[in-house]
Amino acid sequence: MTKRLFRAMFAVALAVLLCTVACVLGAVNAYFTKVQARQLQVEVSLAAQAVSQEGEQFLLALDRALDCRITWISPDGTVRYDSQEDAASLENHLQREEVQQALSQGFGQSVRYSGTLMERSVYVAQKLSDGTVLRLSVTQSSPLGLMLQMADSLLLILGGMLILAYLLSRRLSRQVLKPLNDLSLDNPLSNEEFEEIQPLLRRLDSQQRQLRAQSTELKQKQKEFNTVTRSLNEGLVLLNSSGTILSINPAAASLLEVTPNCLGADFGIANRNGEIQALVDLALSGTKKEQTVSLSAGQYLAAVNPVKSDGEIFGVVLLLFDVTQKYRAEELRREFTANVSHELKTPLHAISGYAELMQAGMVPREDMLRFSQKIYSETQRLIRLVEDILRLSRLDEGAADMQWETVDLYAAAREKVTELTAAAELSQVKLTLEGSAGEIRAIPQLISAIVFNLVDNAIKYNRPGGSVTIRVTPEEEAVTLEVRDTGIGIPEAHQERVFERFYRVDKSHSKAVGGTGLGLSIVKHAVRILGAQLRLESREGEGTAITIRFPREETHTA
């Protein structure tokens, strides 16, 4: 901008300078031409009087005294005398402009240029009393010739003026643009140097307000977007059409094992999962797809969707949904179905087999009682299995039809200890109840099922001569139930799965003691519904301790 303004100002200054020089030279030349013409008029008048009196003798006397050329012309145009040329060699002057004017008006004047336009001649003629014409002429330089004669001086002056114009143009251009360069774009209306640009400044101020508002809104939306994406458990990645990462939330960075500061990096370089990269490549080509992939955190559903506008792909959205629990639930459901079928078939086959033998008369009379006892035992096992399955199904629905009441956990434990004392004595296991009364808000049926299953398991999976200790410990905000045994214990590898349905650590021992494999699963579901906390501690060969902390206030957990 400064250079353009400087060049414009310098060009204007140069043009004005040249025009001024030309005009001054022209004016000076015109002025001196007029002065010289008046002098010639005076001189020709004086010379005409002298020639009228003295004739050619006067002209001969003036030949070397005057700087001008004198020509005496007869009425017919013949040159009678010329101060610079031989009169006889000159052509007839009758048609000359100044001669014609003198013959017709008594006085004539004209200016004629030489062939090169470097010089011009001024002619003044006056008619004498005898009809002849006396003409005086002088040769002077034309404006162009005058400029050539003054070339050295003019060049010196022009050079000085050009330097001055350059310096002034440079200074003025900077001074003119300095206020513009110093404009405060953050507050345009504070600039008052130029009234001419006030409309522009007002428009800039309006645009600045709009930009600030849009920037604030954009920052707010970006903050909201970042807050939402950071809180998502699902992974979210936004890519542009070149596969460059525009946004990635912490969940996605953790799942894909990339650094959160990988924004601007190529996704193909930052990501090392081939399945994910293949899906992204499909999306960049315009294909939407979903696929389950295995990540270090488990099974995830990867959904890629190209972002299109007017048929052109602008980017890709990648979402990662955790489906580990879904797959696990489906696996457990399949296992549960298979286990239920197996557990139901086993006693039914036994009952059917014993009944067929008895029906066919193949059982001796003395064995009839033993076979009847077997049928009864398998029937009771089948009944317990069906009851446990129904109980679990009811717990899965949240036990919404059960009533919450105030329950004394110590009294409930004492009741179940009394109920299971006979089974403990049969297994040569000592039962001990410790603690004191502790009331909680709970569902009595669930408390009863929890205590029964924990104590029953502690007896069944104990050793002859072992012990089971049930302790109820009241606290300020909760009551703790602990069931500790000195039984066979649970290997560490199985401790996370013992609460699954039909899961048995030692299947042969479970069948020997008549377990259904659903007791601890019922306990887990009941604890969840009551909003309690469960902790398992066990060492193989040393025993197991299960602790449940029940809140005193009523707590509903879906």
mmCIF file with all atom_site columns, C-alpha atoms in Angstrom, residues 132-219:
data_model
loop_
_atom_site.group_PDB
_atom_site.id
_atom_site.type_symbol
_atom_site.label_atom_id
_atom_site.label_alt_id
_atom_site.label_comp_id
_atom_site.label_asym_id
_atom_site.label_entity_id
_atom_site.label_seq_id
_atom_site.pdbx_PDB_ins_code
_atom_site.Cartn_x
_atom_site.Cartn_y
_atom_site.Cartn_z
_atom_site.occupancy
_atom_site.B_iso_or_equiv
_atom_site.pdbx_formal_charge
_atom_site.auth_seq_id
_atom_site.auth_comp_id
_atom_site.auth_asym_id
_atom_site.auth_atom_id
_atom_site.pdbx_PDB_model_num
ATOM 1  C CA . THR A 1 132 ? 7.427   50.372  -51.030 1.00 0.00 ? 132 THR A CA 1
ATOM 2  C CA . VAL A 1 133 ? 7.533   48.131  -47.963 1.00 0.00 ? 133 VAL A CA 1
ATOM 3  C CA . LEU A 1 134 ? 10.243  48.165  -45.333 1.00 0.00 ? 134 LEU A CA 1
ATOM 4  C CA . ARG A 1 135 ? 10.495  44.872  -43.379 1.00 0.00 ? 135 ARG A CA 1
ATOM 5  C CA . LEU A 1 136 ? 12.494  44.079  -40.270 1.00 0.00 ? 136 LEU A CA 1
ATOM 6  C CA . SER A 1 137 ? 12.926  40.501  -39.023 1.00 0.00 ? 137 SER A CA 1
ATOM 7  C CA . VAL A 1 138 ? 14.699  38.799  -36.198 1.00 0.00 ? 138 VAL A CA 1
ATOM 8  C CA . THR A 1 139 ? 15.432  35.096  -35.637 1.00 0.00 ? 139 THR A CA 1
ATOM 9  C CA . GLN A 1 140 ? 14.831  33.557  -32.181 1.00 0.00 ? 140 GLN A CA 1
ATOM 10 C CA . SER A 1 141 ? 14.849  30.091  -30.738 1.00 0.00 ? 141 SER A CA 1
ATOM 11 C CA . SER A 1 142 ? 11.563  28.115  -30.608 1.00 0.00 ? 142 SER A CA 1
ATOM 12 C CA . PRO A 1 143 ? 10.409  26.654  -27.204 1.00 0.00 ? 143 PRO A CA 1
ATOM 13 C CA . LEU A 1 144 ? 11.965  23.319  -28.196 1.00 0.00 ? 144 LEU A CA 1
ATOM 14 C CA . GLY A 1 145 ? 15.171  24.956  -29.213 1.00 0.00 ? 145 GLY A CA 1
ATOM 15 C CA . LEU A 1 146 ? 15.166  27.073  -26.090 1.00 0.00 ? 146 LEU A CA 1
ATOM 16 C CA . MET A 1 147 ? 14.853  23.872  -24.017 1.00 0.00 ? 147 MET A CA 1
ATOM 17 C CA . LEU A 1 148 ? 17.804  22.354  -25.870 1.00 0.00 ? 148 LEU A CA 1
ATOM 18 C CA . GLN A 1 149 ? 19.853  25.453  -25.276 1.00 0.00 ? 149 GLN A CA 1
ATOM 19 C CA . MET A 1 150 ? 19.000  25.355  -21.578 1.00 0.00 ? 150 MET A CA 1
ATOM 20 C CA . ALA A 1 151 ? 19.404  21.558  -21.318 1.00 0.00 ? 151 ALA A CA 1
ATOM 21 C CA . ASP A 1 152 ? 22.186  21.640  -18.728 1.00 0.00 ? 152 ASP A CA 1
ATOM 22 C CA . SER A 1 153 ? 20.373  24.035  -16.440 1.00 0.00 ? 153 SER A CA 1
ATOM 23 C CA . LEU A 1 154 ? 17.047  22.301  -16.942 1.00 0.00 ? 154 LEU A CA 1
ATOM 24 C CA . LEU A 1 155 ? 18.496  18.871  -16.184 1.00 0.00 ? 155 LEU A CA 1
ATOM 25 C CA . LEU A 1 156 ? 20.099  20.227  -13.028 1.00 0.00 ? 156 LEU A CA 1
ATOM 26 C CA . ILE A 1 157 ? 16.840  21.810  -11.944 1.00 0.00 ? 157 ILE A CA 1
ATOM 27 C CA . LEU A 1 158 ? 14.820  18.719  -12.889 1.00 0.00 ? 158 LEU A CA 1
ATOM 28 C CA . GLY A 1 159 ? 17.234  16.480  -11.007 1.00 0.00 ? 159 GLY A CA 1
ATOM 29 C CA . GLY A 1 160 ? 16.948  18.575  -7.886  1.00 0.00 ? 160 GLY A CA 1
ATOM 30 C CA . MET A 1 161 ? 13.182  18.731  -8.201  1.00 0.00 ? 161 MET A CA 1
ATOM 31 C CA . LEU A 1 162 ? 12.965  14.963  -8.727  1.00 0.00 ? 162 LEU A CA 1
ATOM 32 C CA . ILE A 1 163 ? 14.996  14.332  -5.589  1.00 0.00 ? 163 ILE A CA 1
ATOM 33 C CA . LEU A 1 164 ? 12.783  16.731  -3.704  1.00 0.00 ? 164 LEU A CA 1
ATOM 34 C CA . ALA A 1 165 ? 9.650   15.102  -5.146  1.00 0.00 ? 165 ALA A CA 1
ATOM 35 C CA . TYR A 1 166 ? 10.976  11.640  -4.206  1.00 0.00 ? 166 TYR A CA 1
ATOM 36 C CA . LEU A 1 167 ? 11.672  12.666  -0.625  1.00 0.00 ? 167 LEU A CA 1
ATOM 37 C CA . LEU A 1 168 ? 8.400   14.516  -0.228  1.00 0.00 ? 168 LEU A CA 1
ATOM 38 C CA . SER A 1 169 ? 6.400   11.686  -1.828  1.00 0.00 ? 169 SER A CA 1
ATOM 39 C CA . ARG A 1 170 ? 8.038   9.128   0.422   1.00 0.00 ? 170 ARG A CA 1
ATOM 40 C CA . ARG A 1 171 ? 7.453   11.217  3.524   1.00 0.00 ? 171 ARG A CA 1
ATOM 41 C CA . LEU A 1 172 ? 3.881   12.095  2.630   1.00 0.00 ? 172 LEU A CA 1
ATOM 42 C CA . SER A 1 173 ? 2.970   8.495   1.727   1.00 0.00 ? 173 SER A CA 1
ATOM 43 C CA . ARG A 1 174 ? 4.216   7.316   5.114   1.00 0.00 ? 174 ARG A CA 1
ATOM 44 C CA . GLN A 1 175 ? 2.459   10.132  6.947   1.00 0.00 ? 175 GLN A CA 1
ATOM 45 C CA . VAL A 1 176 ? -0.793  9.464   5.109   1.00 0.00 ? 176 VAL A CA 1
ATOM 46 C CA . LEU A 1 177 ? -0.707  5.739   5.772   1.00 0.00 ? 177 LEU A CA 1
ATOM 47 C CA . LYS A 1 178 ? 0.661   5.927   9.309   1.00 0.00 ? 178 LYS A CA 1
ATOM 48 C CA . PRO A 1 179 ? -2.771  6.500   10.876  1.00 0.00 ? 179 PRO A CA 1
ATOM 49 C CA . LEU A 1 180 ? -4.154  3.645   8.769   1.00 0.00 ? 180 LEU A CA 1
ATOM 50 C CA . ASN A 1 181 ? -1.349  1.343   9.845   1.00 0.00 ? 181 ASN A CA 1
ATOM 51 C CA . ASP A 1 182 ? -1.910  2.367   13.464  1.00 0.00 ? 182 ASP A CA 1
ATOM 52 C CA . LEU A 1 183 ? -5.652  1.669   13.346  1.00 0.00 ? 183 LEU A CA 1
ATOM 53 C CA . SER A 1 184 ? -6.904  -0.318  16.322  1.00 0.00 ? 184 SER A CA 1
ATOM 54 C CA . LEU A 1 185 ? -8.899  -3.117  14.711  1.00 0.00 ? 185 LEU A CA 1
ATOM 55 C CA . ASP A 1 186 ? -10.020 -4.320  18.146  1.00 0.00 ? 186 ASP A CA 1
ATOM 56 C CA . ASN A 1 187 ? -11.737 -0.983  18.699  1.00 0.00 ? 187 ASN A CA 1
ATOM 57 C CA . PRO A 1 188 ? -12.157 0.660   15.262  1.00 0.00 ? 188 PRO A CA 1
ATOM 58 C CA . LEU A 1 189 ? -14.334 3.550   16.465  1.00 0.00 ? 189 LEU A CA 1
ATOM 59 C CA . SER A 1 190 ? -11.485 4.862   18.645  1.00 0.00 ? 190 SER A CA 1
ATOM 60 C CA . ASN A 1 191 ? -9.701  5.977   15.459  1.00 0.00 ? 191 ASN A CA 1
ATOM 61 C CA . GLU A 1 192 ? -10.698 9.533   14.550  1.00 0.00 ? 192 GLU A CA 1
ATOM 62 C CA . GLU A 1 193 ? -7.857  10.628  12.253  1.00 0.00 ? 193 GLU A CA 1
ATOM 63 C CA . PHE A 1 194 ? -9.819  10.363  9.001   1.00 0.00 ? 194 PHE A CA 1
ATOM 64 C CA . GLU A 1 195 ? -13.461 11.327  8.739   1.00 0.00 ? 195 GLU A CA 1
ATOM 65 C CA . GLU A 1 196 ? -13.516 9.830   5.262   1.00 0.00 ? 196 GLU A CA 1
ATOM 66 C CA . ILE A 1 197 ? -12.999 6.294   6.578   1.00 0.00 ? 197 ILE A CA 1
ATOM 67 C CA . GLN A 1 198 ? -15.519 6.514   9.417   1.00 0.00 ? 198 GLN A CA 1
ATOM 68 C CA . PRO A 1 199 ? -18.093 4.438   7.455   1.00 0.00 ? 199 PRO A CA 1
ATOM 69 C CA . LEU A 1 200 ? -15.411 1.789   6.968   1.00 0.00 ? 200 LEU A CA 1
ATOM 70 C CA . LEU A 1 201 ? -14.495 1.928   10.650  1.00 0.00 ? 201 LEU A CA 1
ATOM 71 C CA . ARG A 1 202 ? -18.133 1.580   11.681  1.00 0.00 ? 202 ARG A CA 1
ATOM 72 C CA . ARG A 1 203 ? -18.468 -1.421  9.420   1.00 0.00 ? 203 ARG A CA 1
ATOM 73 C CA . LEU A 1 204 ? -15.279 -2.894  10.860  1.00 0.00 ? 204 LEU A CA 1
ATOM 74 C CA . ASP A 1 205 ? -16.612 -2.311  14.368  1.00 0.00 ? 205 ASP A CA 1
ATOM 75 C CA . SER A 1 206 ? -19.863 -4.100  13.470  1.00 0.00 ? 206 SER A CA 1
ATOM 76 C CA . GLN A 1 207 ? -17.941 -7.011  12.001  1.00 0.00 ? 207 GLN A CA 1
ATOM 77 C CA . GLN A 1 208 ? -15.677 -7.127  15.061  1.00 0.00 ? 208 GLN A CA 1
ATOM 78 C CA . ARG A 1 209 ? -18.701 -7.386  17.343  1.00 0.00 ? 209 ARG A CA 1
ATOM 79 C CA . GLN A 1 210 ? -20.135 -10.153 15.180  1.00 0.00 ? 210 GLN A CA 1
ATOM 80 C CA . LEU A 1 211 ? -16.801 -11.985 15.138  1.00 0.00 ? 211 LEU A CA 1
ATOM 81 C CA . ARG A 1 212 ? -16.436 -11.672 18.916  1.00 0.00 ? 212 ARG A CA 1
ATOM 82 C CA . ALA A 1 213 ? -19.972 -12.975 19.420  1.00 0.00 ? 213 ALA A CA 1
ATOM 83 C CA . GLN A 1 214 ? -19.369 -15.840 16.997  1.00 0.00 ? 214 GLN A CA 1
ATOM 84 C CA . SER A 1 215 ? -16.006 -16.587 18.612  1.00 0.00 ? 215 SER A CA 1
ATOM 85 C CA . THR A 1 216 ? -17.595 -16.660 22.067  1.00 0.00 ? 216 THR A CA 1
ATOM 86 C CA . GLU A 1 217 ? -20.386 -18.893 20.828  1.00 0.00 ? 217 GLU A CA 1
ATOM 87 C CA . LEU A 1 218 ? -17.906 -21.164 19.053  1.00 0.00 ? 218 LEU A CA 1
ATOM 88 C CA . LYS A 1 219 ? -15.733 -21.435 22.172  1.00 0.00 ? 219 LYS A CA 1
#
